[in-house]
Amino acid sequence: MSEEMPREALTQLLRWYADMGVDLAVDDIPHDRFAESQSPEKAVPPALNPPRAVAPPARVAAPAPVRITAPPPRAEDLVLEAARAETLEDLRAQLLVFEGCGLKGTATQLVFSDGNPEADVMLVGEAPGADEDRIGRPFVGRAGQLLDKMLATIGLDRTKVYIANVVPWRPPGNRTPTPIETGACLPFTRRQIEIVAPKILICLGAPSMQTLLGIKEGIMRSRGRWVDYNCGGTIIPAMAMLHPAYLLRQPSHKKFAWQDLRELAKKLRDASATS
Ligand code: URA
Protein backbone atom coordinates (compact mmCIF):
# COMPACT_ATOMS: atom_id res chain seq x y z
CA MET A 1 0.00 0.00 0.00
CA SER A 2 2.85 2.43 0.86
CA GLU A 3 4.10 2.17 -2.75
CA GLU A 4 0.79 3.53 -3.99
CA MET A 5 0.39 6.26 -1.36
CA PRO A 6 2.53 9.37 -1.51
CA ARG A 7 4.59 10.05 1.61
CA GLU A 8 2.61 13.19 2.48
CA ALA A 9 -0.72 11.31 2.32
CA LEU A 10 0.70 8.57 4.54
CA THR A 11 1.95 11.14 7.04
CA GLN A 12 -1.48 12.78 7.14
CA LEU A 13 -3.14 9.40 7.63
CA LEU A 14 -0.86 8.58 10.56
CA ARG A 15 -1.48 12.02 12.05
CA TRP A 16 -5.23 11.47 11.73
CA TYR A 17 -4.92 8.08 13.46
CA ALA A 18 -2.97 9.71 16.30
CA ASP A 19 -5.56 12.50 16.65
CA MET A 20 -8.31 9.87 16.83
CA GLY A 21 -6.36 8.18 19.62
CA VAL A 22 -5.07 5.27 17.52
CA ASP A 23 -1.47 5.54 18.66
CA LEU A 24 -0.74 2.09 19.99
CA ALA A 25 0.76 -0.79 18.07
CA VAL A 26 -0.87 -4.07 19.04
CA ASP A 27 2.07 -6.17 17.88
CA ASP A 28 5.83 -5.79 17.73
CA ILE A 29 5.98 -6.23 13.95
CA PRO A 30 3.72 -4.66 11.32
CA HIS A 31 1.50 -7.04 9.34
CA ASP A 32 0.43 -6.43 5.76
CA ARG A 33 -3.12 -7.75 6.06
CA PHE A 34 -3.82 -7.02 2.40
CA ALA A 35 -0.95 -9.26 1.26
CA GLU A 36 -1.93 -11.92 3.81
CA SER A 37 -5.52 -12.01 2.62
CA GLN A 38 -4.36 -12.43 -1.00
CA SER A 39 -1.94 -15.28 -0.31
CA PRO A 40 -3.20 -18.58 -1.82
CA GLU A 41 -3.16 -20.38 1.55
CA LYS A 42 -5.33 -17.73 3.20
CA ALA A 43 -7.73 -17.62 0.23
CA VAL A 44 -8.82 -21.24 0.86
CA PRO A 45 -11.35 -21.54 3.71
CA PRO A 46 -9.69 -23.28 6.68
CA ALA A 47 -11.96 -26.33 6.36
CA LEU A 48 -10.69 -26.93 2.81
CA ASN A 49 -7.09 -26.26 3.73
CA PRO A 50 -5.86 -29.68 4.98
CA PRO A 51 -3.29 -29.59 7.75
CA ARG A 52 0.20 -30.50 6.63
CA ALA A 53 1.49 -33.90 7.67
CA VAL A 54 3.74 -33.52 10.68
CA ALA A 55 6.57 -36.03 11.19
CA PRO A 56 6.32 -37.85 14.55
CA PRO A 57 8.99 -36.91 17.08
CA ALA A 58 12.06 -39.15 16.89
CA ARG A 59 11.73 -40.13 20.52
CA VAL A 60 9.37 -39.30 23.30
CA ALA A 61 10.88 -36.65 25.51
CA ALA A 62 10.94 -37.25 29.25
CA PRO A 63 8.24 -35.24 31.01
CA ALA A 64 9.53 -31.91 32.28
CA PRO A 65 10.02 -31.83 36.05
CA VAL A 66 7.06 -30.29 37.83
CA ARG A 67 8.10 -26.95 39.22
CA ILE A 68 6.03 -25.46 41.99
CA THR A 69 6.02 -21.68 41.81
CA ALA A 70 4.33 -19.31 44.20
CA PRO A 71 1.05 -17.95 42.77
CA PRO A 72 1.22 -14.27 41.78
CA PRO A 73 0.06 -11.92 44.53
CA ARG A 74 -3.68 -11.25 44.46
CA ALA A 75 -4.75 -7.69 43.61
CA GLU A 76 -6.79 -7.38 46.83
CA ASP A 77 -3.80 -8.48 48.97
CA LEU A 78 -1.58 -5.92 47.27
CA VAL A 79 -4.15 -3.22 47.95
CA LEU A 80 -4.10 -4.13 51.65
CA GLU A 81 -0.31 -4.17 51.60
CA ALA A 82 -0.23 -0.78 49.85
CA ALA A 83 -2.06 0.71 52.81
CA ARG A 84 0.84 -0.45 54.98
CA ALA A 85 3.74 0.53 52.67
CA GLU A 86 6.27 2.45 54.72
CA THR A 87 8.28 3.98 51.92
CA LEU A 88 7.73 5.26 48.40
CA GLU A 89 10.09 2.53 47.13
CA ASP A 90 7.86 -0.15 48.73
CA LEU A 91 4.78 1.42 47.20
CA ARG A 92 6.42 1.62 43.78
CA ALA A 93 7.46 -2.03 44.02
CA GLN A 94 3.88 -3.01 44.89
CA LEU A 95 2.51 -1.10 41.90
CA LEU A 96 4.98 -2.89 39.64
CA VAL A 97 3.36 -6.24 40.50
CA PHE A 98 -0.23 -4.94 40.87
CA GLU A 99 -2.51 -6.38 38.20
CA GLY A 100 -5.75 -4.77 39.38
CA CYS A 101 -5.82 -1.95 36.79
CA GLY A 102 -6.20 -2.82 33.11
CA LEU A 103 -4.24 0.27 31.99
CA LYS A 104 -1.02 -1.48 32.94
CA GLY A 105 -1.53 -3.85 30.01
CA THR A 106 -1.46 -1.12 27.38
CA ALA A 107 1.00 1.33 28.96
CA THR A 108 4.74 1.15 28.28
CA GLN A 109 5.76 1.61 31.89
CA LEU A 110 4.79 2.78 35.35
CA VAL A 111 4.91 6.57 35.79
CA PHE A 112 5.24 6.90 39.54
CA SER A 113 6.36 10.39 40.47
CA ASP A 114 8.68 13.31 40.03
CA GLY A 115 9.96 16.08 42.25
CA ASN A 116 10.95 16.20 45.89
CA PRO A 117 9.29 13.75 48.32
CA GLU A 118 10.20 16.16 51.15
CA ALA A 119 8.28 19.03 49.54
CA ASP A 120 5.51 20.95 51.31
CA VAL A 121 3.31 20.86 48.20
CA MET A 122 2.09 17.74 46.41
CA LEU A 123 0.41 18.02 43.00
CA VAL A 124 -1.70 15.15 41.71
CA GLY A 125 -2.67 15.12 38.04
CA GLU A 126 -4.85 12.84 36.00
CA ALA A 127 -2.78 10.27 34.12
CA PRO A 128 0.42 10.05 32.10
CA GLY A 129 0.26 11.01 28.43
CA ALA A 130 2.38 9.74 25.54
CA ASP A 131 5.55 11.61 26.56
CA GLU A 132 5.28 10.56 30.20
CA ASP A 133 4.65 6.95 29.15
CA ARG A 134 7.82 7.02 27.04
CA ILE A 135 10.03 8.78 29.61
CA GLY A 136 8.57 7.38 32.83
CA ARG A 137 8.08 10.69 34.68
CA PRO A 138 4.86 12.70 35.14
CA PHE A 139 4.27 16.03 33.42
CA VAL A 140 7.17 16.06 30.99
CA GLY A 141 5.16 16.88 27.84
CA ARG A 142 3.62 20.20 26.75
CA ALA A 143 1.26 20.30 29.72
CA GLY A 144 4.21 19.64 32.01
CA GLN A 145 6.18 22.50 30.49
CA LEU A 146 3.26 24.83 31.12
CA LEU A 147 3.00 23.48 34.67
CA ASP A 148 6.68 24.33 35.22
CA LYS A 149 6.05 27.89 34.00
CA MET A 150 3.00 28.20 36.25
CA LEU A 151 4.96 27.01 39.30
CA ALA A 152 7.82 29.37 38.47
CA THR A 153 5.48 32.38 38.75
CA ILE A 154 5.23 31.70 42.49
CA GLY A 155 8.85 30.68 42.97
CA LEU A 156 8.31 26.90 42.84
CA ASP A 157 10.01 24.26 40.76
CA ARG A 158 10.37 20.48 40.86
CA THR A 159 12.79 20.64 43.79
CA LYS A 160 10.01 22.28 45.82
CA VAL A 161 7.01 20.14 44.84
CA TYR A 162 6.25 16.42 44.55
CA ILE A 163 4.16 15.30 41.56
CA ALA A 164 2.08 12.18 40.90
CA ASN A 165 -1.12 11.18 39.09
CA VAL A 166 -4.33 9.45 40.17
CA VAL A 167 -3.44 6.64 37.78
CA PRO A 168 0.22 5.80 37.11
CA TRP A 169 -0.31 4.19 33.71
CA ARG A 170 -1.20 5.94 30.46
CA PRO A 171 -4.77 5.35 29.26
CA PRO A 172 -4.74 4.39 25.55
CA GLY A 173 -5.08 7.40 23.26
CA ASN A 174 -4.84 9.73 26.31
CA ARG A 175 -8.47 9.17 27.17
CA THR A 176 -9.69 10.18 30.62
CA PRO A 177 -9.27 7.33 33.11
CA THR A 178 -12.57 5.75 34.13
CA PRO A 179 -13.79 5.85 37.76
CA ILE A 180 -13.07 2.09 37.90
CA GLU A 181 -9.44 2.71 36.92
CA THR A 182 -8.94 5.64 39.29
CA GLY A 183 -10.74 3.65 42.03
CA ALA A 184 -8.45 0.64 41.52
CA CYS A 185 -5.39 2.85 41.98
CA LEU A 186 -6.83 5.00 44.77
CA PRO A 187 -5.40 3.03 47.73
CA PHE A 188 -1.94 3.47 46.20
CA THR A 189 -2.43 7.19 45.48
CA ARG A 190 -3.76 7.80 48.98
CA ARG A 191 -0.82 5.97 50.54
CA GLN A 192 1.58 7.89 48.30
CA ILE A 193 0.14 11.14 49.67
CA GLU A 194 0.35 9.83 53.25
CA ILE A 195 4.00 8.83 52.88
CA VAL A 196 4.95 12.19 51.34
CA ALA A 197 2.81 13.92 54.00
CA PRO A 198 2.69 17.31 52.23
CA LYS A 199 1.40 20.43 53.95
CA ILE A 200 -0.75 21.26 50.93
CA LEU A 201 -2.40 19.07 48.29
CA ILE A 202 -3.25 20.37 44.81
CA CYS A 203 -5.48 18.36 42.47
CA LEU A 204 -4.86 19.19 38.83
CA GLY A 205 -8.04 18.67 36.81
CA ALA A 206 -11.44 17.15 37.43
CA PRO A 207 -10.54 13.43 37.61
CA SER A 208 -7.98 14.13 40.34
CA MET A 209 -10.40 16.40 42.21
CA GLN A 210 -13.25 13.87 41.98
CA THR A 211 -11.08 10.91 42.97
CA LEU A 212 -9.20 12.45 45.87
CA LEU A 213 -11.58 15.10 47.18
CA GLY A 214 -14.86 13.40 46.29
CA ILE A 215 -16.16 16.64 44.73
CA LYS A 216 -18.75 15.84 42.09
CA GLU A 217 -19.56 19.32 40.78
CA GLY A 218 -17.68 20.81 37.83
CA ILE A 219 -14.11 22.01 38.20
CA MET A 220 -14.98 25.55 37.06
CA ARG A 221 -17.18 25.90 40.15
CA SER A 222 -14.89 24.05 42.56
CA ARG A 223 -11.41 25.24 41.59
CA GLY A 224 -9.65 27.69 43.86
CA ARG A 225 -11.60 26.63 46.94
CA TRP A 226 -9.77 25.16 49.94
CA VAL A 227 -11.19 21.95 51.35
CA ASP A 228 -9.94 19.54 54.01
CA TYR A 229 -8.11 16.40 52.99
CA ASN A 230 -7.60 13.63 55.51
CA CYS A 231 -4.00 12.58 55.05
CA GLY A 232 -3.72 9.48 57.24
CA GLY A 233 -5.40 11.20 60.18
CA THR A 234 -3.89 14.66 59.67
CA ILE A 235 -6.13 17.22 58.03
CA ILE A 236 -4.35 19.25 55.35
CA PRO A 237 -5.69 21.95 52.99
CA ALA A 238 -6.41 20.79 49.45
CA MET A 239 -7.46 22.72 46.37
CA ALA A 240 -8.41 21.82 42.80
CA MET A 241 -6.88 23.81 39.96
CA LEU A 242 -7.45 23.77 36.22
CA HIS A 243 -5.30 21.19 34.47
CA PRO A 244 -2.45 22.70 32.38
CA ALA A 245 -3.53 20.57 29.38
CA TYR A 246 -6.94 22.28 29.59
CA LEU A 247 -5.22 25.68 29.81
CA LEU A 248 -3.32 24.89 26.61
CA ARG A 249 -6.69 24.48 24.90
CA GLN A 250 -8.36 27.41 26.71
CA PRO A 251 -5.63 30.03 27.23
CA SER A 252 -8.21 32.65 28.20
CA HIS A 253 -8.80 30.63 31.40
CA LYS A 254 -5.18 31.08 32.52
CA LYS A 255 -6.44 34.03 34.58
CA PHE A 256 -8.21 31.53 36.88
CA ALA A 257 -5.03 29.49 37.21
CA TRP A 258 -3.18 32.67 38.16
CA GLN A 259 -5.73 33.40 40.91
CA ASP A 260 -5.34 29.84 42.21
CA LEU A 261 -1.55 30.01 42.13
CA ARG A 262 -1.65 33.16 44.23
CA GLU A 263 -3.92 31.35 46.70
CA LEU A 264 -1.41 28.53 46.83
CA ALA A 265 1.50 30.93 47.39
CA LYS A 266 -0.41 32.58 50.24
CA LYS A 267 -1.25 29.23 51.85
CA LEU A 268 2.39 28.18 51.61
CA ARG A 269 3.52 31.40 53.30
CA ASP A 270 0.97 30.84 56.10
CA ALA A 271 2.06 27.20 56.46
CA SER A 272 5.75 28.10 56.77
CA ALA A 273 4.96 30.94 59.19
CA THR A 274 3.19 28.52 61.54
CA SER A 275 5.75 25.68 61.37
N1 URA B 1 -1.31 15.08 32.33
C1 URA B 1 -1.43 14.55 33.57
O1 URA B 1 -2.48 14.64 34.20
N2 URA B 1 -0.38 13.92 34.06
C2 URA B 1 0.77 13.79 33.43
O2 URA B 1 1.69 13.19 33.96
C3 URA B 1 0.87 14.37 32.15
C4 URA B 1 -0.18 15.02 31.62
Coordinates of C-alpha atoms and ligand atoms in Angstrom, one line a residue:
M1 CA 0.0 0.0 0.0
S2 CA 2.8 2.4 0.9
E3 CA 4.1 2.2 -2.8
E4 CA 0.8 3.5 -4.0
M5 CA 0.4 6.3 -1.4
P6 CA 2.5 9.4 -1.5
R7 CA 4.6 10.0 1.6
E8 CA 2.6 13.2 2.5
A9 CA -0.7 11.3 2.3
L10 CA 0.7 8.6 4.5
T11 CA 1.9 11.1 7.0
Q12 CA -1.5 12.8 7.1
L13 CA -3.1 9.4 7.6
L14 CA -0.9 8.6 10.6
R15 CA -1.5 12.0 12.0
W16 CA -5.2 11.5 11.7
Y17 CA -4.9 8.1 13.5
A18 CA -3.0 9.7 16.3
D19 CA -5.6 12.5 16.6
M20 CA -8.3 9.9 16.8
G21 CA -6.4 8.2 19.6
V22 CA -5.1 5.3 17.5
D23 CA -1.5 5.5 18.7
L24 CA -0.7 2.1 20.0
A25 CA 0.8 -0.8 18.1
V26 CA -0.9 -4.1 19.0
D27 CA 2.1 -6.2 17.9
D28 CA 5.8 -5.8 17.7
I29 CA 6.0 -6.2 14.0
P30 CA 3.7 -4.7 11.3
H31 CA 1.5 -7.0 9.3
D32 CA 0.4 -6.4 5.8
R33 CA -3.1 -7.8 6.1
F34 CA -3.8 -7.0 2.4
A35 CA -1.0 -9.3 1.3
E36 CA -1.9 -11.9 3.8
S37 CA -5.5 -12.0 2.6
Q38 CA -4.4 -12.4 -1.0
S39 CA -1.9 -15.3 -0.3
P40 CA -3.2 -18.6 -1.8
E41 CA -3.2 -20.4 1.6
K42 CA -5.3 -17.7 3.2
A43 CA -7.7 -17.6 0.2
V44 CA -8.8 -21.2 0.9
P45 CA -11.4 -21.5 3.7
P46 CA -9.7 -23.3 6.7
A47 CA -12.0 -26.3 6.4
L48 CA -10.7 -26.9 2.8
N49 CA -7.1 -26.3 3.7
P50 CA -5.9 -29.7 5.0
P51 CA -3.3 -29.6 7.8
R52 CA 0.2 -30.5 6.6
A53 CA 1.5 -33.9 7.7
V54 CA 3.7 -33.5 10.7
A55 CA 6.6 -36.0 11.2
P56 CA 6.3 -37.9 14.6
P57 CA 9.0 -36.9 17.1
A58 CA 12.1 -39.2 16.9
R59 CA 11.7 -40.1 20.5
V60 CA 9.4 -39.3 23.3
A61 CA 10.9 -36.7 25.5
A62 CA 10.9 -37.2 29.2
P63 CA 8.2 -35.2 31.0
A64 CA 9.5 -31.9 32.3
P65 CA 10.0 -31.8 36.1
V66 CA 7.1 -30.3 37.8
R67 CA 8.1 -27.0 39.2
I68 CA 6.0 -25.5 42.0
T69 CA 6.0 -21.7 41.8
A70 CA 4.3 -19.3 44.2
P71 CA 1.1 -17.9 42.8
P72 CA 1.2 -14.3 41.8
P73 CA 0.1 -11.9 44.5
R74 CA -3.7 -11.2 44.5
A75 CA -4.7 -7.7 43.6
E76 CA -6.8 -7.4 46.8
D77 CA -3.8 -8.5 49.0
L78 CA -1.6 -5.9 47.3
V79 CA -4.1 -3.2 48.0
L80 CA -4.1 -4.1 51.6
E81 CA -0.3 -4.2 51.6
A82 CA -0.2 -0.8 49.9
A83 CA -2.1 0.7 52.8
R84 CA 0.8 -0.5 55.0
A85 CA 3.7 0.5 52.7
E86 CA 6.3 2.4 54.7
T87 CA 8.3 4.0 51.9
L88 CA 7.7 5.3 48.4
E89 CA 10.1 2.5 47.1
D90 CA 7.9 -0.2 48.7
L91 CA 4.8 1.4 47.2
R92 CA 6.4 1.6 43.8
A93 CA 7.5 -2.0 44.0
Q94 CA 3.9 -3.0 44.9
L95 CA 2.5 -1.1 41.9
L96 CA 5.0 -2.9 39.6
V97 CA 3.4 -6.2 40.5
F98 CA -0.2 -4.9 40.9
E99 CA -2.5 -6.4 38.2
G100 CA -5.8 -4.8 39.4
C101 CA -5.8 -1.9 36.8
G102 CA -6.2 -2.8 33.1
L103 CA -4.2 0.3 32.0
K104 CA -1.0 -1.5 32.9
G105 CA -1.5 -3.9 30.0
T106 CA -1.5 -1.1 27.4
A107 CA 1.0 1.3 29.0
T108 CA 4.7 1.1 28.3
Q109 CA 5.8 1.6 31.9
L110 CA 4.8 2.8 35.4
V111 CA 4.9 6.6 35.8
F112 CA 5.2 6.9 39.5
S113 CA 6.4 10.4 40.5
D114 CA 8.7 13.3 40.0
G115 CA 10.0 16.1 42.3
N116 CA 10.9 16.2 45.9
P117 CA 9.3 13.7 48.3
E118 CA 10.2 16.2 51.2
A119 CA 8.3 19.0 49.5
D120 CA 5.5 20.9 51.3
V121 CA 3.3 20.9 48.2
M122 CA 2.1 17.7 46.4
L123 CA 0.4 18.0 43.0
V124 CA -1.7 15.1 41.7
G125 CA -2.7 15.1 38.0
E126 CA -4.9 12.8 36.0
A127 CA -2.8 10.3 34.1
P128 CA 0.4 10.1 32.1
G129 CA 0.3 11.0 28.4
A130 CA 2.4 9.7 25.5
D131 CA 5.6 11.6 26.6
E132 CA 5.3 10.6 30.2
D133 CA 4.6 6.9 29.1
R134 CA 7.8 7.0 27.0
I135 CA 10.0 8.8 29.6
G136 CA 8.6 7.4 32.8
R137 CA 8.1 10.7 34.7
P138 CA 4.9 12.7 35.1
F139 CA 4.3 16.0 33.4
V140 CA 7.2 16.1 31.0
G141 CA 5.2 16.9 27.8
R142 CA 3.6 20.2 26.7
A143 CA 1.3 20.3 29.7
G144 CA 4.2 19.6 32.0
Q145 CA 6.2 22.5 30.5
L146 CA 3.3 24.8 31.1
L147 CA 3.0 23.5 34.7
D148 CA 6.7 24.3 35.2
K149 CA 6.0 27.9 34.0
M150 CA 3.0 28.2 36.3
L151 CA 5.0 27.0 39.3
A152 CA 7.8 29.4 38.5
T153 CA 5.5 32.4 38.7
I154 CA 5.2 31.7 42.5
G155 CA 8.9 30.7 43.0
L156 CA 8.3 26.9 42.8
D157 CA 10.0 24.3 40.8
R158 CA 10.4 20.5 40.9
T159 CA 12.8 20.6 43.8
K160 CA 10.0 22.3 45.8
V161 CA 7.0 20.1 44.8
Y162 CA 6.2 16.4 44.6
I163 CA 4.2 15.3 41.6
A164 CA 2.1 12.2 40.9
N165 CA -1.1 11.2 39.1
V166 CA -4.3 9.5 40.2
V167 CA -3.4 6.6 37.8
P168 CA 0.2 5.8 37.1
W169 CA -0.3 4.2 33.7
R170 CA -1.2 5.9 30.5
P171 CA -4.8 5.4 29.3
P172 CA -4.7 4.4 25.5
G173 CA -5.1 7.4 23.3
N174 CA -4.8 9.7 26.3
R175 CA -8.5 9.2 27.2
T176 CA -9.7 10.2 30.6
P177 CA -9.3 7.3 33.1
T178 CA -12.6 5.8 34.1
P179 CA -13.8 5.8 37.8
I180 CA -13.1 2.1 37.9
E181 CA -9.4 2.7 36.9
T182 CA -8.9 5.6 39.3
G183 CA -10.7 3.7 42.0
A184 CA -8.5 0.6 41.5
C185 CA -5.4 2.8 42.0
L186 CA -6.8 5.0 44.8
P187 CA -5.4 3.0 47.7
F188 CA -1.9 3.5 46.2
T189 CA -2.4 7.2 45.5
R190 CA -3.8 7.8 49.0
R191 CA -0.8 6.0 50.5
Q192 CA 1.6 7.9 48.3
I193 CA 0.1 11.1 49.7
E194 CA 0.3 9.8 53.2
I195 CA 4.0 8.8 52.9
V196 CA 5.0 12.2 51.3
A197 CA 2.8 13.9 54.0
P198 CA 2.7 17.3 52.2
K199 CA 1.4 20.4 53.9
I200 CA -0.8 21.3 50.9
L201 CA -2.4 19.1 48.3
I202 CA -3.3 20.4 44.8
C203 CA -5.5 18.4 42.5
L204 CA -4.9 19.2 38.8
G205 CA -8.0 18.7 36.8
A206 CA -11.4 17.2 37.4
P207 CA -10.5 13.4 37.6
S208 CA -8.0 14.1 40.3
M209 CA -10.4 16.4 42.2
Q210 CA -13.2 13.9 42.0
T211 CA -11.1 10.9 43.0
L212 CA -9.2 12.5 45.9
L213 CA -11.6 15.1 47.2
G214 CA -14.9 13.4 46.3
I215 CA -16.2 16.6 44.7
K216 CA -18.8 15.8 42.1
E217 CA -19.6 19.3 40.8
G218 CA -17.7 20.8 37.8
I219 CA -14.1 22.0 38.2
M220 CA -15.0 25.5 37.1
R221 CA -17.2 25.9 40.2
S222 CA -14.9 24.1 42.6
R223 CA -11.4 25.2 41.6
G224 CA -9.7 27.7 43.9
R225 CA -11.6 26.6 46.9
W226 CA -9.8 25.2 49.9
V227 CA -11.2 21.9 51.4
D228 CA -9.9 19.5 54.0
Y229 CA -8.1 16.4 53.0
N230 CA -7.6 13.6 55.5
C231 CA -4.0 12.6 55.1
G232 CA -3.7 9.5 57.2
G233 CA -5.4 11.2 60.2
T234 CA -3.9 14.7 59.7
I235 CA -6.1 17.2 58.0
I236 CA -4.4 19.3 55.4
P237 CA -5.7 21.9 53.0
A238 CA -6.4 20.8 49.5
M239 CA -7.5 22.7 46.4
A240 CA -8.4 21.8 42.8
M241 CA -6.9 23.8 40.0
L242 CA -7.5 23.8 36.2
H243 CA -5.3 21.2 34.5
P244 CA -2.5 22.7 32.4
A245 CA -3.5 20.6 29.4
Y246 CA -6.9 22.3 29.6
L247 CA -5.2 25.7 29.8
L248 CA -3.3 24.9 26.6
R249 CA -6.7 24.5 24.9
Q250 CA -8.4 27.4 26.7
P251 CA -5.6 30.0 27.2
S252 CA -8.2 32.6 28.2
H253 CA -8.8 30.6 31.4
K254 CA -5.2 31.1 32.5
K255 CA -6.4 34.0 34.6
F256 CA -8.2 31.5 36.9
A257 CA -5.0 29.5 37.2
W258 CA -3.2 32.7 38.2
Q259 CA -5.7 33.4 40.9
D260 CA -5.3 29.8 42.2
L261 CA -1.6 30.0 42.1
R262 CA -1.7 33.2 44.2
E263 CA -3.9 31.4 46.7
L264 CA -1.4 28.5 46.8
A265 CA 1.5 30.9 47.4
K266 CA -0.4 32.6 50.2
K267 CA -1.2 29.2 51.9
L268 CA 2.4 28.2 51.6
R269 CA 3.5 31.4 53.3
D270 CA 1.0 30.8 56.1
A271 CA 2.1 27.2 56.5
S272 CA 5.7 28.1 56.8
A273 CA 5.0 30.9 59.2
T274 CA 3.2 28.5 61.5
S275 CA 5.7 25.7 61.4
Ligands
URA1 N1 -1.3 15.1 32.3 C1 -1.4 14.5 33.6 O1 -2.5 14.6 34.2 N2 -0.4 13.9 34.1 C2 0.8 13.8 33.4 O2 1.7 13.2 34.0 C3 0.9 14.4 32.2 C4 -0.2 15.0 31.6

